């Protein structure tokens, strides 16, 4: 049984059906990429899985248990971490406060939080230098590091990331992908939404392609990277912003 | 000089009431962008609960200081729970709806509280028992009441406690976080609705403390007392920078002093003109309030 099992999920915004029966799985320790053009429903899928949007139909199971109708904080408590689109760091709070909030569920065990923030600082030395700085004053790349580090504070079993490379310079994009590889090495499964399809497919074990609320193609990432239809639509020479 | 000092003491005392009340407005606005019209009425309910405790529950048998402490704490707890219940059943279901529906609900809660208390206690004034000693210390020709010192000290202690709670504890940090970004706060594992309820509890308890102290200070209360006081305290929150906790404290003191000095040097009939005139000037020249430059930090 897979760690995360999404089964025929439907989500609506008013009358707009943004998810039209999406099924997807992520296994223990796996990296799964989810690609698709703008407005395909990738963000909606991640938001529904984390409980920020309500599913009208279908089922989400995590570690064998139904989490479809749990509230977000309870889902996070089960071990499902999420780095949202656009980073969403708490701009008016310091780097250290942002990280502490990432470990909010373990707030009764300060020793644990200290250990974990030390590990985050090891992964992102830049954040250590800036721990007293307001998150809103960080550069885009640093904010992305903080958003990832913050999610790691809860030591999730599965981390979903929504376009973590968006708006970053190429060197930082490579850094983000390296960090994702490192996170997987530590045993955390990854569900990665990316516009940067080429790099995502190189990193991932398996991948899904979404179009207007449906999964249209899925399979081993290496196979998808060679698929001529995908090459034309998502892996063409054009640089995605 | 002696008049100036007298007005200063009076202003700081009244300012304490406004500051404590403004904190509730500002915290609630800070986290859910709601102007809680019922907040002044929660203060009034707190004052009536204190009155009930001090008059009926034979508190005569215990020392005065203990009686007041018990009345204050119980009133704060009960009013806090009332505020929490109002949030849970009146506001929470509407949080995802339109801004207007929740605002109108707040007006409805305000009316319900006023009329509920009027039904239970009658429309007349209720005399608060004279428990506090009328001891005055001569200071530079003015007289500083021991009661005034007590009110100011207790208010300051409550505000300092709140400030430390919001800035030094994990739950306080969660409050500031959800004021900035609710969805992101949920992703941290924060029970956002729970923290909002806690905020209502704290804001209402602080208002109740102000209500009981007002009863003891002015010696009478009525079911309408929350209305004008609420508007002035809200003005204090706006002048301080709505959503900003130190701003509410400073704004409250500013309004209290403004009211006292206008009453002392001109006439008390002009105090509302001064208070709302200050609000208009503030909105014209510094719409974010005294502490408004810290836009990123809403609490
Ligand atoms: N809050 C919302 N209200 C109404 N419609 C929405 C909302 N959010 C998304 N949608 C719609 O749902 C569809 C899916 O949007 P979604 O953001 O999930 O796409 P996406 O694949 O993440 O796109 P992108 O690559 O641009 O981030 C789109 O048609 C979008 O317009
Ligand atoms: Mg998206």
XYZ file of C-alpha atoms and ligand atoms in Angstrom:
572
model
C 0.000 0.000 0.000
C 1.346 3.406 -0.955
C 2.052 6.094 1.625
C -0.273 8.590 -0.053
C -3.263 7.359 -2.020
C -5.468 9.844 -3.839
C -8.544 8.198 -5.267
C -10.842 9.865 -7.818
C -10.753 13.278 -6.182
C -13.163 16.041 -7.238
C -12.776 19.638 -6.047
C -14.886 22.632 -7.033
C -14.504 26.404 -6.827
C -18.146 27.344 -6.935
C -19.330 25.814 -10.197
C -15.843 25.375 -11.620
C -14.701 21.790 -11.360
C -10.951 22.164 -10.846
C -10.309 18.481 -10.114
C -12.241 15.965 -12.205
C -11.492 12.656 -10.577
C -7.760 12.683 -9.942
C -6.041 9.515 -8.742
C -2.384 9.448 -7.760
C -0.098 7.582 -5.369
C 3.207 8.289 -3.712
C 5.149 5.402 -2.210
C 7.357 5.427 0.863
C 10.650 7.201 0.060
C 9.590 7.966 -3.506
C 9.866 11.220 -5.458
C 6.814 11.778 -7.625
C 6.633 14.707 -10.004
C 3.358 16.327 -11.065
C 3.576 18.480 -14.158
C 1.048 20.290 -16.295
C 0.355 23.661 -17.806
C -1.015 26.716 -16.025
C -4.450 26.199 -14.569
C -4.338 22.413 -14.887
C -5.231 21.995 -11.210
C -1.878 21.076 -9.652
C -2.133 23.581 -6.834
C -5.738 22.637 -6.246
C -4.731 18.997 -5.891
C -2.068 19.773 -3.280
C -4.384 22.137 -1.421
C -7.106 19.514 -1.334
C -4.718 16.855 -0.066
C -3.531 19.169 2.746
C -7.126 20.034 3.651
C -7.010 23.699 2.606
C -9.693 22.993 0.002
C -12.558 20.619 0.541
C -12.993 17.619 -1.721
C -16.528 17.166 -2.952
C -15.953 13.552 -3.932
C -13.211 10.987 -3.694
C -10.820 9.935 -1.006
C -7.346 10.724 0.265
C -5.578 8.163 2.442
C -2.266 8.709 4.175
C -0.359 5.816 5.747
C -3.459 3.698 5.314
C -5.828 6.099 7.064
C -8.561 8.226 5.559
C -7.632 11.929 5.872
C -10.089 13.306 3.297
C -12.140 15.315 5.749
C -9.566 16.121 8.407
C -8.715 19.757 9.044
C -5.313 20.951 7.794
C -3.614 21.081 11.177
C -4.643 17.493 11.839
C -3.330 16.416 8.444
C 0.002 18.094 9.168
C -0.006 16.223 12.457
C -0.237 12.921 10.579
C 3.087 13.674 8.909
C 2.129 15.374 5.664
C 4.143 18.555 5.124
C 3.443 21.131 2.447
C 5.488 23.969 0.952
C 2.858 26.175 -0.666
C 2.953 27.978 -3.984
C 4.539 31.383 -3.573
C 6.444 30.364 -0.408
C 4.087 32.063 2.026
C 6.670 32.696 4.728
C 5.439 34.862 7.598
C 6.930 38.119 6.394
C 6.551 40.024 9.660
C 8.151 37.313 11.778
C 11.832 36.490 12.075
C 13.510 33.537 10.394
C 13.810 31.838 13.783
C 10.112 32.419 14.548
C 9.130 31.013 11.155
C 11.110 27.872 11.884
C 9.658 27.529 15.377
C 6.184 27.707 13.847
C 7.150 24.915 11.485
C 7.682 22.812 14.586
C 4.525 24.127 16.274
C 3.105 20.655 16.862
C 6.221 19.751 18.839
C 6.299 22.990 20.822
C 6.213 21.097 24.107
C 9.599 19.543 23.329
C 12.060 22.431 22.924
C 15.011 20.040 22.729
C 13.538 18.472 19.598
C 12.993 21.869 17.989
C 16.549 22.942 18.749
C 17.889 19.757 17.146
C 15.758 20.184 14.069
C 16.502 23.850 13.558
C 20.200 22.999 13.860
C 19.692 20.489 11.054
C 17.830 23.060 8.943
C 20.649 25.550 9.478
C 23.110 22.879 8.372
C 21.118 22.398 5.182
C 20.714 26.167 4.662
C 23.669 28.006 6.226
C 22.322 31.292 4.845
C 19.311 31.029 7.132
C 21.539 30.612 10.176
C 23.192 33.947 9.468
C 19.808 35.578 9.134
C 17.904 33.961 11.975
C 17.020 37.281 13.610
C 15.967 38.961 10.366
C 12.336 39.453 9.341
C 11.398 36.848 6.722
C 9.887 39.536 4.496
C 13.297 41.096 4.030
C 14.894 37.881 2.679
C 15.620 37.429 -1.019
C 13.315 35.185 -3.032
C 15.757 32.294 -2.897
C 16.257 32.650 0.824
C 12.505 32.741 1.347
C 12.174 29.503 -0.583
C 14.857 27.939 1.610
C 12.976 29.169 4.668
C 9.678 27.781 3.386
C 11.284 24.381 2.879
C 13.180 24.497 6.167
C 10.006 25.475 7.981
C 8.165 22.470 6.593
C 11.053 20.193 7.571
C 10.757 21.297 11.207
C 7.763 18.974 11.556
C 9.800 16.055 10.121
C 7.084 15.036 7.669
C 6.889 11.527 6.233
C 5.805 13.081 2.966
C 6.600 16.584 1.759
C 4.654 18.150 -1.070
C 6.182 21.178 -2.770
C 4.299 23.514 -5.103
C 6.665 25.014 -7.701
C 9.629 25.541 -5.379
C 11.826 26.762 -8.239
C 9.409 29.428 -9.433
C 11.064 32.774 -10.052
C 14.537 31.636 -9.015
C 17.795 32.116 -10.914
C 19.160 28.919 -12.542
C 21.854 28.442 -9.923
C 19.221 28.586 -7.173
C 16.945 26.235 -9.093
C 19.746 23.677 -9.067
C 20.224 24.280 -5.339
C 16.534 23.669 -4.673
C 16.580 20.420 -6.639
C 19.703 19.313 -4.753
C 17.955 19.996 -1.461
C 14.938 17.964 -2.557
C 17.236 15.048 -3.400
C 18.842 15.376 0.045
C 15.443 15.398 1.766
C 14.473 12.190 0.004
C 17.752 10.603 1.055
C 16.754 11.186 4.657
C 13.706 8.987 4.019
C 10.992 11.577 3.305
C 8.746 10.905 0.329
C 8.286 13.829 -2.079
C 5.372 14.999 -4.197
C 6.776 17.714 -6.428
C 4.755 20.105 -8.591
C 7.002 21.780 -11.127
C 6.876 23.945 -14.231
C 10.504 23.033 -14.690
C 9.457 19.698 -16.156
C 12.805 18.640 -17.525
C 14.621 18.900 -14.192
C 11.683 17.506 -12.271
C 11.606 14.399 -14.454
C 15.348 13.923 -14.040
C 14.953 13.905 -10.259
C 11.706 11.972 -9.921
C 11.083 8.230 -9.842
C 7.607 8.518 -11.319
C 5.568 11.341 -12.773
C 2.021 12.375 -13.601
C 0.892 14.881 -16.178
C -2.250 16.892 -15.506
C -4.510 18.711 -17.931
C -7.712 20.581 -17.048
C -8.347 18.709 -13.838
C -7.406 15.234 -15.040
C -4.326 13.038 -15.050
C -3.624 12.399 -18.724
C -0.320 10.521 -18.584
C 1.594 8.759 -15.857
C 4.551 6.436 -15.563
C 8.232 6.170 -14.694
C 9.845 9.599 -14.977
C 12.552 8.427 -17.367
C 9.920 7.040 -19.732
C 7.883 10.241 -19.662
C 10.990 12.292 -20.358
C 11.327 10.347 -23.643
C 7.631 10.503 -24.572
C 7.392 12.490 -27.818
C 3.979 13.981 -26.961
C 5.308 15.349 -23.680
C 8.474 16.578 -25.276
C 6.397 18.723 -27.556
C 4.060 20.044 -24.874
C 6.233 20.432 -21.774
C 9.858 19.781 -22.553
C 10.243 21.846 -25.677
C 13.014 24.379 -26.004
C 10.906 27.134 -24.501
C 11.882 28.367 -21.072
C 8.974 28.314 -18.643
C 8.736 31.376 -16.473
C 0.113 72.922 37.654
C -2.095 71.162 40.174
C -4.974 71.079 37.697
C -2.663 69.696 35.057
C -1.504 66.903 37.373
C -5.050 66.131 38.426
C -6.163 65.826 34.826
C -3.128 63.700 34.073
C -4.047 61.243 36.825
C -7.669 61.149 35.757
C -6.694 60.775 32.116
C -4.391 57.854 32.767
C -7.082 56.113 34.790
C -9.720 56.460 32.101
C -7.039 55.713 29.529
C -6.443 52.373 31.244
C -10.061 51.416 30.604
C -9.801 52.427 26.960
C -6.474 50.681 26.510
C -7.706 47.382 27.957
C -10.789 47.555 25.764
C -8.896 48.665 22.675
C -6.705 45.568 22.942
C -9.676 43.338 22.211
C -10.683 45.365 19.167
C -7.177 45.391 17.829
C -6.426 41.704 18.405
C -9.658 40.584 16.803
C -9.264 42.948 13.896
C -5.656 41.841 13.564
C -6.496 38.189 13.136
C -9.852 38.113 11.335
C -10.334 41.701 10.097
C -13.564 42.035 12.047
C -14.621 45.180 13.876
C -16.324 43.413 16.744
C -19.206 45.753 17.504
C -20.151 43.566 20.449
C -16.849 44.124 22.223
C -17.996 47.117 24.305
C -21.038 45.096 25.342
C -18.838 42.277 26.554
C -17.207 44.845 28.833
C -20.675 45.756 30.084
C -21.513 42.098 30.724
C -18.249 41.778 32.627
C -19.198 44.757 34.781
C -22.584 43.172 35.580
C -21.057 39.820 36.420
C -18.673 41.637 38.779
C -21.604 43.526 40.301
C -23.515 40.304 40.877
C -20.551 38.683 42.557
C -19.766 41.674 44.758
C -23.327 42.303 45.891
C -25.076 38.971 46.160
C -22.505 36.318 46.785
C -21.875 37.078 50.451
C -18.433 38.387 49.853
C -18.777 40.476 53.010
C -17.198 37.667 54.932
C -13.881 37.813 53.171
C -11.343 40.648 53.075
C -12.097 43.383 50.551
C -8.954 42.792 48.512
C -9.766 39.105 48.189
C -13.381 39.872 47.266
C -12.290 42.194 44.494
C -9.705 39.734 43.234
C -12.286 36.939 43.143
C -14.864 39.144 41.397
C -12.304 40.300 38.850
C -11.023 36.825 38.056
C -14.448 35.178 37.872
C -15.849 37.989 35.755
C -12.867 37.788 33.428
C -13.222 34.021 33.107
C -16.990 34.096 32.555
C -16.868 36.987 30.085
C -13.946 35.364 28.329
C -15.989 32.211 27.869
C -18.927 34.283 26.637
C -16.681 35.944 24.055
C -15.414 32.553 22.980
C -18.953 31.205 22.642
C -19.993 34.235 20.594
C -17.074 33.604 18.270
C -17.739 29.890 18.018
C -21.438 30.129 17.248
C -21.954 33.575 15.716
C -18.744 34.412 13.853
C -16.945 31.184 13.070
C -19.592 29.854 10.672
C -19.314 33.126 8.722
C -15.539 33.445 8.572
C -15.408 32.187 5.013
C -18.437 34.199 3.968
C -18.748 37.860 3.129
C -17.284 40.592 5.280
C -20.662 42.279 5.512
C -22.600 39.345 6.933
C -20.188 38.923 9.826
C -20.231 42.673 10.537
C -24.013 42.662 10.694
C -23.896 39.612 12.934
C -21.601 41.536 15.287
C -24.205 44.323 15.453
C -26.832 41.699 16.220
C -24.741 40.205 19.018
C -24.270 43.706 20.434
C -28.017 44.290 20.545
C -28.654 40.844 21.976
C -26.201 41.389 24.815
C -27.585 44.836 25.673
C -31.163 43.698 25.626
C -30.360 40.486 27.429
C -28.774 42.375 30.312
C -31.609 44.892 30.345
C -34.071 42.027 30.653
C -32.162 40.402 33.451
C -31.123 43.441 35.446
C -33.545 46.165 34.453
C -32.923 49.405 32.623
C -31.811 51.520 35.580
C -28.340 52.153 36.893
C -26.881 49.615 39.279
C -24.870 50.966 42.185
C -21.528 49.249 42.631
C -20.652 48.600 46.268
C -18.189 51.096 47.724
C -15.349 48.773 48.480
C -12.334 50.823 47.666
C -10.924 53.171 50.283
C -11.164 56.861 49.445
C -7.519 57.478 50.209
C -5.732 60.205 48.281
C -2.101 61.076 48.176
C -1.237 64.742 47.731
C 1.033 65.128 44.708
C 2.097 68.606 43.659
C -1.187 70.154 44.755
C -3.305 67.482 43.109
C -4.663 64.375 44.772
C -3.795 60.987 43.426
C -6.296 58.335 44.456
C -4.978 55.025 45.686
C -7.699 53.501 43.538
C -6.250 55.238 40.501
C -2.826 53.809 41.232
C -4.362 50.365 41.604
C -6.287 50.604 38.331
C -3.286 51.876 36.426
C -0.952 49.259 37.896
C -3.322 46.362 37.261
C -4.001 47.509 33.695
C -0.310 47.854 33.025
C 0.332 44.384 34.440
C -2.395 42.865 32.248
C -1.073 44.605 29.154
C 2.492 43.585 29.873
C 1.329 40.017 30.437
C -0.487 40.052 27.121
C 2.505 41.488 25.314
C 4.799 38.801 26.711
C 2.262 36.101 25.876
C 1.972 37.247 22.280
C 5.691 37.707 21.750
C 7.310 35.032 23.879
C 5.098 31.940 23.672
C 4.450 29.495 20.860
C 0.704 30.157 20.903
C 1.319 33.911 20.855
C 3.592 33.465 17.862
C 0.862 31.388 16.240
C -1.534 34.305 16.762
C 0.839 36.684 15.008
C 1.384 34.153 12.254
C -2.289 33.663 11.504
C -2.776 37.429 11.463
C -0.299 37.448 8.575
C -1.409 34.379 6.619
C -4.143 32.003 7.740
C -3.550 29.232 5.236
C 0.176 29.198 5.900
C -0.616 29.057 9.616
C -2.794 25.989 9.037
C 0.107 24.333 7.255
C 2.217 24.785 10.386
C -0.237 22.579 12.241
C -1.901 25.533 13.955
C -5.554 25.007 14.814
C -6.543 28.385 13.407
C -10.151 28.325 14.648
C -8.912 27.341 18.101
C -6.426 30.195 18.249
C -9.126 32.630 17.101
C -11.386 31.418 19.917
C -8.553 31.886 22.386
C -8.081 35.427 21.100
C -11.757 36.155 21.719
C -11.400 34.710 25.207
C -8.422 36.921 26.024
C -9.909 40.082 24.494
C -13.221 39.583 26.304
C -11.500 38.842 29.618
C -9.490 42.060 29.352
C -12.671 43.994 28.602
C -14.312 42.414 31.654
C -11.398 43.534 33.823
C -11.952 47.067 32.539
C -15.698 46.725 33.181
C -15.320 45.668 36.806
C -12.749 48.373 37.475
C -15.030 50.966 35.885
C -17.829 49.863 38.185
C -15.604 50.233 41.200
C -14.257 53.589 40.001
C -17.492 55.267 38.875
C -19.731 53.427 41.375
C -22.489 52.776 38.890
C -23.076 50.773 35.755
C -25.841 50.391 33.218
C -26.586 48.140 30.279
C -25.748 50.940 27.843
C -22.294 51.648 29.250
C -20.524 49.565 26.626
C -21.735 51.494 23.617
C -19.939 54.819 23.807
C -17.010 53.308 25.639
C -16.676 50.756 22.871
C -16.656 53.440 20.201
C -13.996 55.409 22.042
C -11.876 52.325 22.636
C -12.197 51.451 18.970
C -11.050 54.973 18.159
C -8.080 54.361 20.439
C -7.242 51.193 18.523
C -7.398 53.035 15.199
C -5.297 55.927 16.484
C -2.696 53.492 17.786
C -2.719 51.575 14.514
C -5.392 48.904 14.267
C -4.010 45.410 14.657
C -1.063 46.616 16.702
C -0.969 45.680 20.394
C 1.353 48.401 21.732
C -0.627 50.796 19.547
C -3.845 49.928 21.370
C -2.220 50.581 24.731
C -0.797 53.938 23.667
C -3.978 54.866 21.774
C -6.062 54.131 24.864
C -3.933 56.408 27.006
C -4.039 59.138 24.347
C -7.832 59.023 24.254
C -8.076 58.999 28.049
C -5.779 62.007 28.392
C -7.496 63.872 25.584
C -10.844 63.344 27.233
C -9.621 64.420 30.675
C -7.813 67.524 29.465
C -10.686 68.643 27.275
C -13.079 68.184 30.159
C -10.759 70.010 32.567
C -9.725 72.960 30.453
C -12.894 73.375 28.378
C -15.952 71.341 29.173
C -16.792 67.668 29.260
C -19.333 68.362 26.541
C -16.392 68.876 24.210
C -14.628 65.631 24.996
C -16.300 63.621 22.249
C -15.542 66.387 19.787
C -11.893 66.200 20.805
C -11.759 62.402 20.642
C -13.412 62.050 17.269
C -11.680 65.166 15.957
C -8.382 63.476 16.796
C -9.568 60.387 14.964
C -10.410 62.396 11.851
C -7.067 64.202 11.944
C -5.268 60.907 12.375
C -7.120 59.332 9.471
C -6.304 62.353 7.307
C -2.613 62.682 8.074
C -1.491 59.301 9.315
C -4.166 56.767 8.373
C -2.144 53.833 9.656
C -2.072 55.181 13.195
C 0.769 55.975 15.561
C 2.430 52.585 15.195
C 1.368 52.194 11.610
C 4.862 52.250 10.145
C 5.280 48.638 11.139
C 2.883 47.509 8.449
C 4.413 44.070 8.168
C 3.837 43.322 11.824
C 0.148 43.493 12.438
C 0.264 42.492 16.070
N -9.598 30.356 -5.460
C -10.068 30.040 -6.671
N -11.310 30.407 -7.049
C -11.795 30.075 -8.256
N -11.119 29.374 -9.179
C -9.887 28.979 -8.873
C -9.291 29.296 -7.612
N -8.067 28.755 -7.599
C -7.885 28.153 -8.776
N -8.986 28.277 -9.556
C -9.161 27.721 -10.896
O -8.967 26.322 -10.823
C -8.193 25.869 -11.919
C -6.955 25.167 -11.426
O -6.105 26.102 -10.798
P -4.752 25.711 -10.087
O -4.240 26.904 -9.381
O -4.961 24.485 -9.290
O -3.816 25.380 -11.338
P -2.268 25.081 -11.387
O -2.114 23.841 -12.157
O -1.673 25.122 -10.049
O -1.741 26.296 -12.244
P -0.339 27.094 -12.186
O 0.650 26.251 -12.910
O -0.620 28.362 -12.911
O 0.001 27.302 -10.751
C -7.911 27.082 -12.762
O -8.861 27.105 -13.800
C -8.115 28.241 -11.847
O -8.584 29.365 -12.544
Mg -0.284 26.307 -9.145
